[in-house]
Coordinates of C-alpha atoms (C1' of nucleotides) in Angstrom, one line a residue:
Chain A
X167 CA 17.3 18.4 7.9
X168 CA 14.0 17.5 9.4
X169 CA 13.9 14.2 7.3
X170 CA 10.3 12.9 7.9
X171 CA 8.5 15.9 9.1
X172 CA 5.1 14.7 10.8
X173 CA 3.0 13.9 8.3
X174 CA -0.1 16.0 8.4
X175 CA -2.5 14.4 6.2
X176 CA -5.8 15.8 5.2
X177 CA -8.9 14.4 7.1
X178 CA -11.2 14.2 3.9
X179 CA -11.1 11.0 2.1
X180 CA -10.5 12.3 -1.6
X181 CA -8.0 15.0 -0.4
X182 CA -6.2 12.3 1.5
X183 CA -6.0 9.9 -1.4
X184 CA -4.6 12.7 -3.8
X185 CA -1.9 13.4 -0.9
X186 CA -1.0 10.2 -0.8
X187 CA -0.8 9.7 -4.7
X188 CA 1.6 12.7 -5.1
X189 CA 3.5 11.9 -2.2
X190 CA 4.2 8.6 -3.6
X191 CA 4.9 9.8 -7.1
X192 CA 7.3 12.3 -5.6
X193 CA 9.1 9.6 -3.4
X194 CA 9.7 7.1 -6.3
X195 CA 11.0 9.7 -8.8
X196 CA 7.8 10.1 -11.2
X197 CA 7.9 13.9 -9.8
X198 CA 11.6 14.6 -9.5
X199 CA 13.3 17.3 -7.4
X200 CA 12.8 20.7 -8.8
X201 CA 10.3 19.6 -11.2
X202 CA 7.3 22.0 -11.5
X203 CA 4.3 20.0 -10.8
X204 CA 1.0 20.6 -13.0
X205 CA -1.3 23.4 -12.0
X206 CA -4.0 22.9 -9.3
X207 CA -6.5 23.1 -11.9
X208 CA -4.9 20.6 -14.2
X209 CA -4.4 18.2 -11.0
X210 CA -8.1 18.5 -10.1
X211 CA -8.9 17.5 -13.7
X212 CA -6.5 14.6 -13.5
X213 CA -7.9 13.2 -10.2
X214 CA -11.4 14.3 -11.0
X215 CA -11.9 16.2 -7.9
X216 CA -12.3 20.0 -7.2
X217 CA -9.7 22.4 -6.6
X218 CA -10.2 22.9 -3.5
X219 CA -9.6 19.2 -2.5
X220 CA -6.3 19.3 -4.6
X221 CA -5.3 22.2 -2.3
X222 CA -5.8 20.6 0.7
X223 CA -3.6 17.6 -0.6
X224 CA -0.9 20.4 -1.6
X225 CA -1.2 22.1 1.8
X226 CA -0.2 18.8 3.5
X227 CA 2.7 18.1 1.0
X228 CA 3.9 21.8 1.5
X229 CA 3.4 21.0 5.3
X230 CA 5.7 18.1 5.2
X231 CA 8.5 20.2 3.0
X232 CA 7.8 18.1 0.0
X233 CA 7.0 20.9 -2.2
X234 CA 7.4 24.6 -2.5
X235 CA 4.6 26.7 -3.6
X236 CA 5.1 30.2 -5.1
X237 CA 2.0 32.2 -6.2
X238 CA 2.2 33.1 -10.0
X239 CA 5.1 30.5 -10.4
X240 CA 3.8 27.3 -9.7
X241 CA 4.6 24.4 -7.2
X242 CA 7.9 22.8 -7.4
X243 CA 9.1 19.4 -5.8
X244 CA 11.7 19.9 -3.1
X245 CA 13.0 16.7 -1.9
X246 CA 16.8 17.9 -1.4
X247 CA 17.7 16.3 2.0
X248 CA 14.0 15.1 2.5
X249 CA 14.6 11.8 1.2
X250 CA 17.0 9.1 2.8
X251 CA 18.6 6.6 0.4
X252 CA 16.6 3.5 1.6
X253 CA 17.7 0.6 3.7
X254 CA 18.4 -2.4 1.4
X255 CA 17.9 -6.0 2.3
X256 CA 21.1 -8.0 1.6
X257 CA 19.7 -11.3 0.3
X258 CA 22.9 -13.2 1.7
X259 CA 22.3 -12.3 5.0
X260 CA 18.6 -11.5 5.1
X261 CA 19.1 -8.6 7.2
X262 CA 19.1 -5.0 6.3
X263 CA 22.5 -3.8 5.3
X264 CA 22.9 -1.2 7.8
X265 CA 22.6 -4.0 10.5
X266 CA 25.6 -6.0 9.0
X267 CA 27.4 -3.1 8.5
X268 CA 27.1 -2.3 12.3
X269 CA 25.6 1.0 11.7
X270 CA 23.2 2.0 14.4
X271 CA 19.8 0.5 14.0
X272 CA 17.8 0.1 17.2
X273 CA 14.9 -2.3 18.1
X274 CA 11.7 -1.6 20.1
X275 CA 10.0 -4.7 21.6
X276 CA 6.4 -3.9 21.1
X277 CA 4.8 -6.9 22.4
X278 CA 6.0 -10.4 23.6
X279 CA 3.9 -13.5 24.6
X280 CA 3.5 -17.3 24.6
X281 CA 0.3 -18.5 22.9
X282 CA -1.2 -21.0 20.6
X283 CA -0.1 -20.5 17.1
X284 CA -2.6 -19.1 14.6
X285 CA -3.4 -21.6 11.8
X286 CA -1.6 -19.9 9.1
X287 CA 1.5 -20.3 11.3
X288 CA 1.1 -23.8 12.3
X289 CA 0.6 -24.9 8.9
X290 CA 3.4 -22.8 7.2
X291 CA 5.8 -24.1 10.1
X292 CA 4.3 -27.8 10.0
X293 CA 3.5 -27.8 13.9
X294 CA 0.7 -29.4 15.6
X295 CA -2.8 -27.5 15.7
X296 CA -2.4 -26.2 19.2
X297 CA 1.3 -25.6 19.5
X298 CA 2.8 -22.9 21.7
X299 CA 4.9 -20.4 20.0
X300 CA 6.4 -17.4 21.0
X301 CA 4.9 -14.2 19.3
X302 CA 7.1 -11.1 19.4
X303 CA 6.5 -7.8 17.8
X304 CA 9.4 -5.6 17.1
X305 CA 10.3 -2.3 15.6
X306 CA 13.4 -1.5 13.9
X307 CA 14.9 2.2 13.4
X308 CA 17.8 4.0 11.9
X309 CA 18.4 7.3 12.8
X310 CA 15.4 7.6 15.0
X311 CA 13.2 6.7 12.0
X312 CA 11.7 3.4 12.2
X313 CA 11.6 1.3 9.0
X314 CA 10.5 -2.3 9.8
X315 CA 7.5 -3.8 11.9
X316 CA 8.6 -7.4 12.5
X317 CA 6.1 -10.0 14.0
X318 CA 8.0 -13.3 14.6
X319 CA 6.5 -16.6 15.5
X320 CA 8.9 -19.3 17.3
X321 CA 8.0 -22.7 18.4
X322 CA 8.1 -22.2 22.3
X323 CA 10.8 -25.2 22.9
X324 CA 13.2 -23.1 20.5
X325 CA 12.2 -19.7 22.0
X326 CA 13.4 -20.7 25.3
X327 CA 17.1 -20.7 24.3
X328 CA 16.8 -16.9 24.4
X329 CA 15.6 -14.0 26.5
X330 CA 12.9 -11.4 26.0
X331 CA 16.0 -8.9 26.2
X332 CA 17.7 -10.7 23.5
X333 CA 14.9 -9.9 21.1
X334 CA 15.6 -6.1 21.7
X335 CA 19.2 -6.3 20.8
X336 CA 20.1 -9.3 18.5
X337 CA 18.5 -10.4 15.2
X338 CA 16.3 -13.2 15.7
X339 CA 18.5 -15.1 13.1
X340 CA 21.3 -15.2 15.4
X341 CA 19.6 -16.2 18.4
X342 CA 18.2 -19.3 16.7
X343 CA 21.7 -20.5 15.4
X344 CA 23.2 -19.6 18.9
X345 CA 20.8 -21.7 20.4
X346 CA 21.8 -24.7 18.3
X347 CA 19.2 -24.7 15.6
X348 CA 20.4 -25.8 12.2
X349 CA 19.0 -23.6 9.8
X350 CA 18.4 -25.2 6.2
X351 CA 15.7 -23.6 4.3
X352 CA 13.9 -20.3 3.9
X353 CA 10.9 -19.3 1.9
X354 CA 10.1 -15.5 1.4
X355 CA 7.1 -14.1 -0.2
X356 CA 6.9 -10.5 -1.2
X357 CA 3.9 -8.6 -1.3
X358 CA 2.3 -5.1 -0.6
X359 CA -0.3 -4.1 1.9
X360 CA -1.9 -0.8 3.5
X361 CA -0.6 0.5 6.8
X362 CA -3.4 0.0 9.6
X363 CA -3.7 2.2 12.7
X364 CA -1.2 0.3 14.9
X365 CA 1.5 -0.7 12.3
X366 CA 1.2 3.1 10.8
X367 CA 1.7 4.4 14.5
X368 CA 4.6 2.4 15.2
X369 CA 6.2 3.0 11.9
X370 CA 5.5 6.7 12.1
X371 CA 3.7 6.9 8.8
X372 CA 0.0 7.7 7.8
X373 CA -2.7 5.3 8.0
X374 CA -3.5 4.0 4.7
X375 CA 0.1 4.3 3.3
X376 CA 1.8 1.7 1.0
X377 CA 3.9 -0.9 3.1
X378 CA 6.1 -3.8 1.7
X379 CA 5.0 -6.8 3.1
X380 CA 7.3 -10.0 3.6
X381 CA 6.4 -13.2 4.8
X382 CA 9.3 -15.7 5.6
X383 CA 9.3 -19.3 6.8
X384 CA 12.4 -20.8 8.1
X385 CA 13.0 -24.5 8.3
X386 CA 15.8 -26.5 9.9
X387 CA 17.6 -29.5 8.5
X388 CA 15.0 -32.0 9.6
X389 CA 12.4 -29.8 7.8
X390 CA 11.0 -28.6 11.0
X391 CA 9.6 -24.9 10.9
X392 CA 11.5 -22.9 13.5
X393 CA 10.6 -19.3 12.4
X394 CA 7.7 -17.6 10.9
X395 CA 8.3 -13.9 10.1
X396 CA 5.7 -11.4 9.1
X397 CA 7.3 -8.2 8.3
X398 CA 6.3 -4.8 7.2
X399 CA 8.6 -2.1 5.8
X400 CA 8.2 1.6 5.0
X401 CA 9.0 1.7 1.1
X402 CA 10.5 5.2 1.5
X403 CA 13.0 3.4 4.1
X404 CA 13.3 0.1 2.6
X405 CA 14.0 -1.8 -0.5
X406 CA 14.5 -5.4 -1.5
X407 CA 17.4 -5.3 -3.8
X408 CA 18.1 -8.2 -6.3
X409 CA 21.1 -8.2 -8.4
X410 CA 20.9 -10.8 -11.1
X411 CA 23.0 -12.4 -13.9
X412 CA 22.1 -14.3 -17.0
X413 CA 23.7 -17.5 -17.3
X414 CA 23.4 -20.7 -19.5
X415 CA 22.7 -21.2 -23.2
X416 CA 20.0 -21.9 -25.7
X417 CA 16.7 -23.1 -23.9
X418 CA 18.8 -23.2 -20.5
X419 CA 19.5 -19.7 -20.6
X420 CA 18.1 -18.3 -17.3
X421 CA 18.6 -15.8 -14.6
X422 CA 20.6 -16.5 -11.3
X423 CA 21.0 -14.1 -8.5
X424 CA 24.2 -12.4 -8.2
X425 CA 24.9 -13.0 -4.5
X426 CA 28.6 -11.9 -3.8
X427 CA 28.8 -9.1 -5.9
X428 CA 28.6 -5.5 -4.6
X429 CA 26.5 -4.1 -7.4
X430 CA 26.2 -0.2 -6.5
X431 CA 23.3 1.6 -8.1
X432 CA 22.8 5.4 -8.0
X433 CA 23.7 6.4 -4.5
Chain B
X135 CA -10.6 -21.0 -6.7
X136 CA -9.8 -17.5 -5.7
X137 CA -13.0 -15.2 -5.2
X138 CA -11.2 -12.5 -6.5
X139 CA -12.4 -10.5 -3.4
X140 CA -11.6 -6.9 -4.5
X141 CA -10.7 -4.8 -1.8
X142 CA -13.8 -2.7 -1.2
X143 CA -12.6 0.0 1.2
X144 CA -15.2 2.0 3.2
X145 CA -15.4 5.6 2.2
X146 CA -15.5 7.3 5.4
X147 CA -12.2 7.8 7.2
X148 CA -12.9 6.3 10.6
X149 CA -14.6 3.6 9.0
X150 CA -11.7 2.8 7.1
X151 CA -9.6 2.9 10.0
X152 CA -11.7 0.5 12.0
X153 CA -11.6 -1.9 8.8
X154 CA -7.9 -1.7 8.2
X155 CA -7.3 -2.3 11.9
X156 CA -9.6 -5.2 11.9
X157 CA -8.3 -6.6 8.7
X158 CA -4.7 -6.5 10.2
X159 CA -5.7 -8.2 13.2
X160 CA -7.3 -10.9 11.1
X161 CA -4.3 -11.3 8.8
X162 CA -1.6 -11.5 11.4
X163 CA -3.5 -14.0 13.3
X164 CA -4.6 -11.8 16.3
X165 CA -8.1 -13.1 15.2
X166 CA -8.0 -16.5 14.1
X167 CA -10.2 -18.5 11.6
X168 CA -13.3 -19.4 13.3
X169 CA -13.3 -17.0 16.0
X170 CA -16.0 -14.9 17.1
X171 CA -15.3 -11.0 17.0
X172 CA -16.5 -8.7 19.7
X173 CA -20.1 -7.5 19.2
X174 CA -20.4 -4.4 17.2
X175 CA -21.4 -2.6 20.4
X176 CA -18.1 -3.5 22.0
X177 CA -16.2 -2.7 18.9
X178 CA -17.8 0.9 18.8
X179 CA -16.6 1.4 22.1
X180 CA -12.9 -0.2 21.7
X181 CA -12.4 2.1 18.7
X182 CA -14.4 4.9 20.1
X183 CA -16.8 5.7 17.2
X184 CA -20.4 5.0 16.6
X185 CA -21.7 1.7 15.9
X186 CA -22.8 2.7 12.5
X187 CA -19.1 3.2 11.7
X188 CA -18.0 0.0 12.8
X189 CA -20.9 -1.5 10.6
X190 CA -19.6 0.1 7.9
X191 CA -16.3 -1.5 8.6
X192 CA -17.7 -4.8 9.0
X193 CA -19.6 -4.5 5.7
X194 CA -16.6 -4.1 3.6
X195 CA -14.9 -7.0 5.7
X196 CA -18.0 -9.1 4.8
X197 CA -17.8 -8.0 1.1
X198 CA -14.2 -9.1 1.2
X199 CA -15.0 -12.4 2.5
X200 CA -13.0 -12.1 5.6
X201 CA -15.9 -12.5 8.1
X202 CA -19.2 -14.0 8.2
X203 CA -22.1 -12.1 10.1
X204 CA -25.0 -14.0 11.5
X205 CA -27.8 -12.3 13.3
X206 CA -28.1 -13.3 17.0
X207 CA -25.1 -15.1 16.7
X208 CA -22.4 -12.9 16.1
X209 CA -19.7 -12.2 13.7
X210 CA -17.0 -14.9 13.1
X211 CA -13.6 -14.8 11.0
X212 CA -13.2 -16.8 7.8
X213 CA -10.0 -16.8 6.1
X214 CA -10.4 -20.3 4.8
X215 CA -10.3 -19.4 1.1
X216 CA -8.6 -16.2 1.4
X217 CA -4.9 -16.7 1.5
X218 CA -4.3 -17.8 -2.3
X219 CA -2.2 -15.6 -4.7
X220 CA -2.4 -17.5 -8.0
X221 CA 0.4 -15.7 -9.7
X222 CA 3.8 -16.0 -8.7
X223 CA 6.9 -14.5 -10.3
X224 CA 9.8 -16.9 -11.1
X225 CA 13.2 -15.7 -10.4
X226 CA 14.8 -17.8 -13.0
X227 CA 12.9 -16.4 -16.1
X228 CA 11.7 -13.0 -14.3
X229 CA 8.1 -13.6 -15.8
X230 CA 4.9 -14.8 -14.0
X231 CA 4.7 -18.5 -13.7
X232 CA 1.3 -18.4 -15.5
X233 CA 3.3 -16.9 -18.5
X234 CA 5.9 -19.7 -18.7
X235 CA 3.4 -22.4 -18.2
X236 CA 1.5 -21.2 -21.2
X237 CA -1.6 -20.3 -19.5
X238 CA -3.8 -17.6 -20.9
X239 CA -2.5 -14.3 -20.2
X240 CA -3.2 -11.4 -22.3
X241 CA -1.4 -8.1 -22.6
X242 CA -2.9 -4.9 -23.7
X243 CA -1.0 -1.7 -24.8
X244 CA -2.1 1.2 -23.1
X245 CA 0.5 3.8 -24.7
X246 CA 3.5 3.6 -27.1
X247 CA 5.8 6.3 -27.9
X248 CA 9.4 7.6 -28.4
X249 CA 10.6 10.5 -26.2
X250 CA 13.6 11.7 -24.3
X251 CA 14.5 9.5 -21.4
X252 CA 13.6 10.7 -18.0
X253 CA 16.2 11.7 -15.9
X254 CA 15.8 8.5 -13.5
X255 CA 16.0 6.5 -16.5
X256 CA 18.9 7.9 -18.2
X257 CA 21.0 7.7 -15.2
X258 CA 20.1 4.3 -14.3
X259 CA 20.7 2.8 -17.9
X260 CA 23.8 5.0 -18.4
X261 CA 22.3 7.1 -21.1
X262 CA 23.3 10.5 -22.3
X263 CA 20.8 13.1 -21.1
X264 CA 18.7 13.5 -24.2
X265 CA 18.6 10.2 -25.5
X266 CA 15.6 9.0 -27.1
X267 CA 13.8 6.0 -25.7
X268 CA 10.7 4.1 -26.6
X269 CA 8.3 4.2 -23.8
X270 CA 5.4 1.6 -23.7
X271 CA 3.1 0.7 -21.0
X272 CA 1.2 -2.5 -21.1
X273 CA -1.1 -4.4 -18.7
X274 CA -1.1 -8.2 -18.4
X275 CA -4.4 -10.0 -17.4
X276 CA -5.2 -13.6 -16.5
X277 CA -8.9 -14.7 -16.4
X278 CA -10.0 -11.1 -17.5
X279 CA -8.6 -9.7 -14.5
X280 CA -5.6 -7.5 -14.8
X281 CA -2.5 -8.2 -12.4
X282 CA 0.3 -6.0 -13.6
X283 CA 0.9 -2.6 -15.1
X284 CA 4.3 -2.5 -16.7
X285 CA 6.0 0.5 -18.2
X286 CA 9.3 -0.2 -20.1
X287 CA 12.1 2.3 -21.4
X288 CA 14.2 0.9 -24.1
X289 CA 16.9 3.0 -26.0
X290 CA 15.4 3.9 -29.3
X291 CA 18.1 2.1 -31.2
X292 CA 17.4 -1.2 -29.8
X293 CA 13.8 -0.9 -29.6
X294 CA 13.6 -0.9 -33.5
X295 CA 14.5 -4.5 -33.4
X296 CA 10.8 -5.2 -32.8
X297 CA 7.5 -3.7 -33.7
X298 CA 4.9 -2.3 -31.8
X299 CA 2.5 -5.3 -32.2
X300 CA 5.4 -7.5 -30.9
X301 CA 4.9 -5.8 -27.6
X302 CA 1.2 -6.9 -27.2
X303 CA 2.1 -10.6 -27.7
X304 CA 5.7 -11.2 -26.7
X305 CA 7.6 -10.6 -23.5
X306 CA 10.1 -7.8 -23.8
X307 CA 12.8 -10.1 -22.8
X308 CA 12.5 -12.4 -25.7
X309 CA 12.2 -9.4 -28.2
X310 CA 15.6 -8.1 -27.2
X311 CA 17.3 -11.3 -27.3
X312 CA 15.9 -12.0 -30.5
X313 CA 17.1 -8.7 -31.7
X314 CA 20.6 -9.9 -31.1
X315 CA 21.0 -8.0 -27.5
X316 CA 23.4 -9.8 -25.3
X317 CA 21.7 -9.6 -22.1
X318 CA 24.3 -10.0 -18.8
X319 CA 23.1 -8.1 -15.8
X320 CA 19.9 -7.2 -14.2
X321 CA 19.3 -5.3 -10.9
X322 CA 15.8 -5.3 -9.4
X323 CA 14.3 -3.2 -6.6
X324 CA 11.3 -4.3 -4.9
X325 CA 9.1 -1.9 -3.0
X326 CA 5.4 -0.8 -2.4
X327 CA 3.4 2.1 -3.6
X328 CA -0.2 3.4 -3.8
X329 CA -2.1 3.1 -6.9
X330 CA -2.8 6.7 -8.7
X331 CA -5.8 7.2 -10.8
X332 CA -4.6 6.0 -14.0
X333 CA -3.0 2.6 -12.7
X334 CA -5.9 2.1 -10.4
X335 CA -8.3 2.2 -13.4
X336 CA -5.9 0.1 -15.5
X337 CA -5.7 -2.8 -12.7
X338 CA -9.3 -2.4 -11.7
X339 CA -8.7 -1.5 -8.0
X340 CA -9.6 1.4 -5.7
X341 CA -7.3 4.5 -6.1
X342 CA -5.1 4.4 -2.9
X343 CA -4.8 0.6 -3.0
X344 CA -1.3 -0.8 -2.2
X345 CA 0.6 -2.1 -4.9
X346 CA 3.8 -4.1 -5.3
X347 CA 6.3 -2.1 -7.0
X348 CA 9.2 -3.3 -8.9
X349 CA 12.0 -1.7 -10.8
X350 CA 14.3 -3.5 -13.0
X351 CA 17.5 -2.3 -15.0
X352 CA 18.9 -4.7 -17.5
X353 CA 22.4 -4.3 -18.9
X354 CA 24.1 -6.0 -21.8
X355 CA 27.7 -7.6 -21.7
X356 CA 29.1 -4.2 -22.6
X357 CA 27.4 -2.5 -19.5
X358 CA 25.1 -0.7 -21.7
X359 CA 21.5 -0.3 -20.4
X360 CA 19.0 -2.0 -22.7
X361 CA 16.0 -1.9 -20.7
X362 CA 14.3 -0.1 -17.7
X363 CA 11.1 -1.6 -16.3
X364 CA 8.9 -0.1 -13.8
X365 CA 6.2 -2.6 -12.9
X366 CA 3.1 -2.2 -10.6
X367 CA 1.5 -5.5 -9.4
X368 CA -1.8 -6.3 -7.8
X369 CA -0.6 -7.7 -4.3
X370 CA -4.0 -9.9 -4.4
X371 CA -3.0 -11.4 -7.7
X372 CA 0.7 -11.3 -7.6
X373 CA 3.6 -12.1 -5.1
X374 CA 7.3 -12.3 -5.3
X375 CA 8.4 -16.1 -4.2
X376 CA 12.0 -16.6 -3.0
X377 CA 13.0 -19.9 -2.1
X378 CA 16.6 -19.7 -0.1
X379 CA 19.0 -22.3 1.3
X380 CA 21.6 -21.8 3.9
X381 CA 25.1 -22.7 2.7
X382 CA 28.5 -22.1 4.0
X383 CA 30.3 -22.5 7.1
X384 CA 31.0 -20.4 10.1
X385 CA 31.5 -16.7 9.1
X386 CA 30.7 -17.6 5.3
X387 CA 27.4 -19.0 6.3
X388 CA 25.1 -17.3 4.3
X389 CA 22.0 -17.6 2.1
X390 CA 21.6 -18.6 -1.4
X391 CA 18.5 -18.5 -3.6
X392 CA 17.2 -22.2 -4.5
X393 CA 16.3 -21.4 -8.1
X394 CA 16.4 -23.8 -10.8
X395 CA 19.2 -25.8 -9.0
X396 CA 18.3 -28.8 -7.3
X397 CA 20.4 -28.8 -4.0
X398 CA 23.5 -29.1 -5.8
X399 CA 25.6 -27.3 -3.1
X400 CA 27.9 -30.3 -2.5
X401 CA 27.3 -29.9 1.2
Chain C
dT132 C1' 3.7 47.2 -20.3
dT133 C1' 0.7 43.6 -21.5
dA134 C1' -1.0 39.1 -21.1
dA135 C1' -1.4 34.8 -19.3
dG136 C1' -1.1 31.4 -16.0
dC137 C1' -0.4 30.4 -11.3
dT138 C1' -1.5 30.3 -6.2
dG139 C1' -3.8 32.6 -2.4
dT140 C1' -8.4 33.7 -0.5
dA141 C1' -13.1 33.9 0.2
dT142 C1' -18.1 32.5 -0.6
dT143 C1' -22.1 29.7 -1.0
dA144 C1' -24.3 25.3 -1.5
dT145 C1' -24.6 20.6 -1.3
dG146 C1' -23.2 16.0 -0.4
dT147 C1' -22.1 12.6 3.0
dG148 C1' -19.8 10.7 6.8
dT149 C1' -20.8 10.2 11.5
dA150 C1' -23.5 10.2 16.0
dA151 C1' -27.1 9.2 18.8
dT152 C1' -31.3 6.6 19.3
dA153 C1' -34.6 3.2 19.0
dC154 C1' -36.8 -1.0 17.6
dA155 C1' -37.0 -5.6 14.8
dA156 C1' -35.2 -10.1 14.0
dA157 C1' -32.5 -13.9 14.7
dT158 C1' -29.5 -17.0 17.8
dT159 C1' -28.6 -19.0 22.1
dG160 C1' -28.7 -20.6 26.8
dC161 C1' -31.6 -20.9 30.7
Chain D
dG193 C1' -41.1 -20.4 26.6
dC194 C1' -38.3 -16.7 28.3
dA195 C1' -34.6 -13.7 28.7
dA196 C1' -30.2 -12.1 27.0
dT197 C1' -27.3 -10.8 23.2
dT198 C1' -26.4 -10.2 18.8
dT199 C1' -27.0 -8.4 14.2
dG200 C1' -30.3 -6.0 10.9
dT201 C1' -32.7 -1.7 9.9
dA202 C1' -34.4 2.7 10.2
dT203 C1' -34.7 7.4 11.8
dT204 C1' -33.1 12.2 12.8
dA205 C1' -29.5 15.5 13.5
dC206 C1' -25.1 17.4 12.7
dA207 C1' -20.2 18.5 11.2
dC208 C1' -17.6 18.8 7.7
dA209 C1' -15.5 17.5 3.3
dT210 C1' -16.2 18.7 -1.2
dA211 C1' -17.9 21.3 -5.3
dA212 C1' -18.6 25.5 -8.0
dT213 C1' -17.5 30.1 -8.8
dA214 C1' -15.2 34.6 -8.1
dC215 C1' -11.6 37.5 -7.5
dA216 C1' -6.9 39.2 -5.9
dG217 C1' -2.1 39.2 -5.7
dC218 C1' 2.2 37.4 -7.7
dT219 C1' 5.4 35.5 -11.3
dT220 C1' 6.9 35.0 -15.9
dA221 C1' 7.3 35.7 -20.6
dA222 C1' 6.2 38.1 -25.0

DNA sequence: TTAAGCTGTATTATGTGTAATACAAATTGC
DNA sequence: GCAATTTGTATTACACATAATACAGCTTAA
């Protein structure tokens, strides 16, 4: 059950783009399991590249086990046992559900230092310009597959309440509250970005893969910033789930997140 | 005042890798605003590529406005006017804030048809296998810049309550409720994906660019699926903002989205 | 069986990304 | 002013991805 076979991505620029595009369409369901892909000739027309280039992309997909090619028959999608159900983040805990369910996740500390806060951190947290912050980068994995790359910035004074070793075992969240920080507000901003070499290596994905990007600013009851999180998540391993309910009447009708509910979607 | 710096990726494989690496280091603060980067010669040694390749990466960074190059002086980081992302989605309306604020957004209908529902749609909406659905693809723009690519699936029976022309002018949301649909639940799943050829063309980005991916399943009071939305958003034009508040005590302490309601928790 | 369509394989050009090198122009510090 | 360092520009050469084409082998359906 070699889930995430090593990604042997094509060297060429166009071939890699075709590969990434097809892989993406497979992983998010636009091409479903068992479905027959368009022929190589057809694909070369759609992507505007030669058939040789398409073949290089398909070679990589076949090497990853995502497709099965049969001469004369065609190329079919084969994602059986390949795709994990993604880890979902629980809005109530701001932690991956696996973590709160006590399932095995491991965190690896990639870097750890105290340094002056970057501008975007100090401005977001409301810190003095040259405030010292603890900068830590961690990678979280489940089943030996990394799914998140987290860089946290915490004011040095607060960060002294826990050790470097704590970071590798306990979510930063609990460390802060354990240290007496009274957390009040958070603001999350979700976007997307491409995987650079270092992050790609840490998350075991191809350079240029799409990643979910999450920025989180956490403040305490006094309005002081206590944590800045820059997180990158593998889209095939992680999703942000948001159950919502329609409430109110007339013009006041609006959406509200349904927090407590265990809204089960297709497993 | 967004420069609307389109992400111009270098064509070459190594050049793009250097570009992505440097962009990462800039965006997460390892290279801060105003800081002088290592020289091109030094960078070529660090990355193990030729100086020409480094220069191509720097060209792309300069075109994006992330760096400023001065002959004799060096290359400095310039992230000053870079971090503004104009359009944000409001969680209470599930619409971009620009839309509800009445600002100028235009919607263009790319395709419109009635067809059998794809498997992932029928299973998500709870429809019979061969149910007919209306499939519409729209692109929304502001200031002549497209920011979202939306594909909606609506059961044919419900879709007959509005016209093809309505789709180009009115959010699907209001069309459904206007047609008597009693919307109750929604479930959103946010992830990231790569731009394929068609979407890239529609959103005016490079093929292989990172896009924010949003899947939304809307159901009525009877639990019947009434809308399936597959949305793709340009990360440089759109982000999902989520203000949160920490509520509860002890083990029941958790996060709640601070939407619409103004600190009425009673605590 | 036959025909059509697909993958597998091979060939030859051609375009282009990359490396290596050299030198000019601009800036800074001595 | 002079020297050192940096970016800007140009050259040549090479490796390789890409395009275009052709044909063989396999599978499916009529």
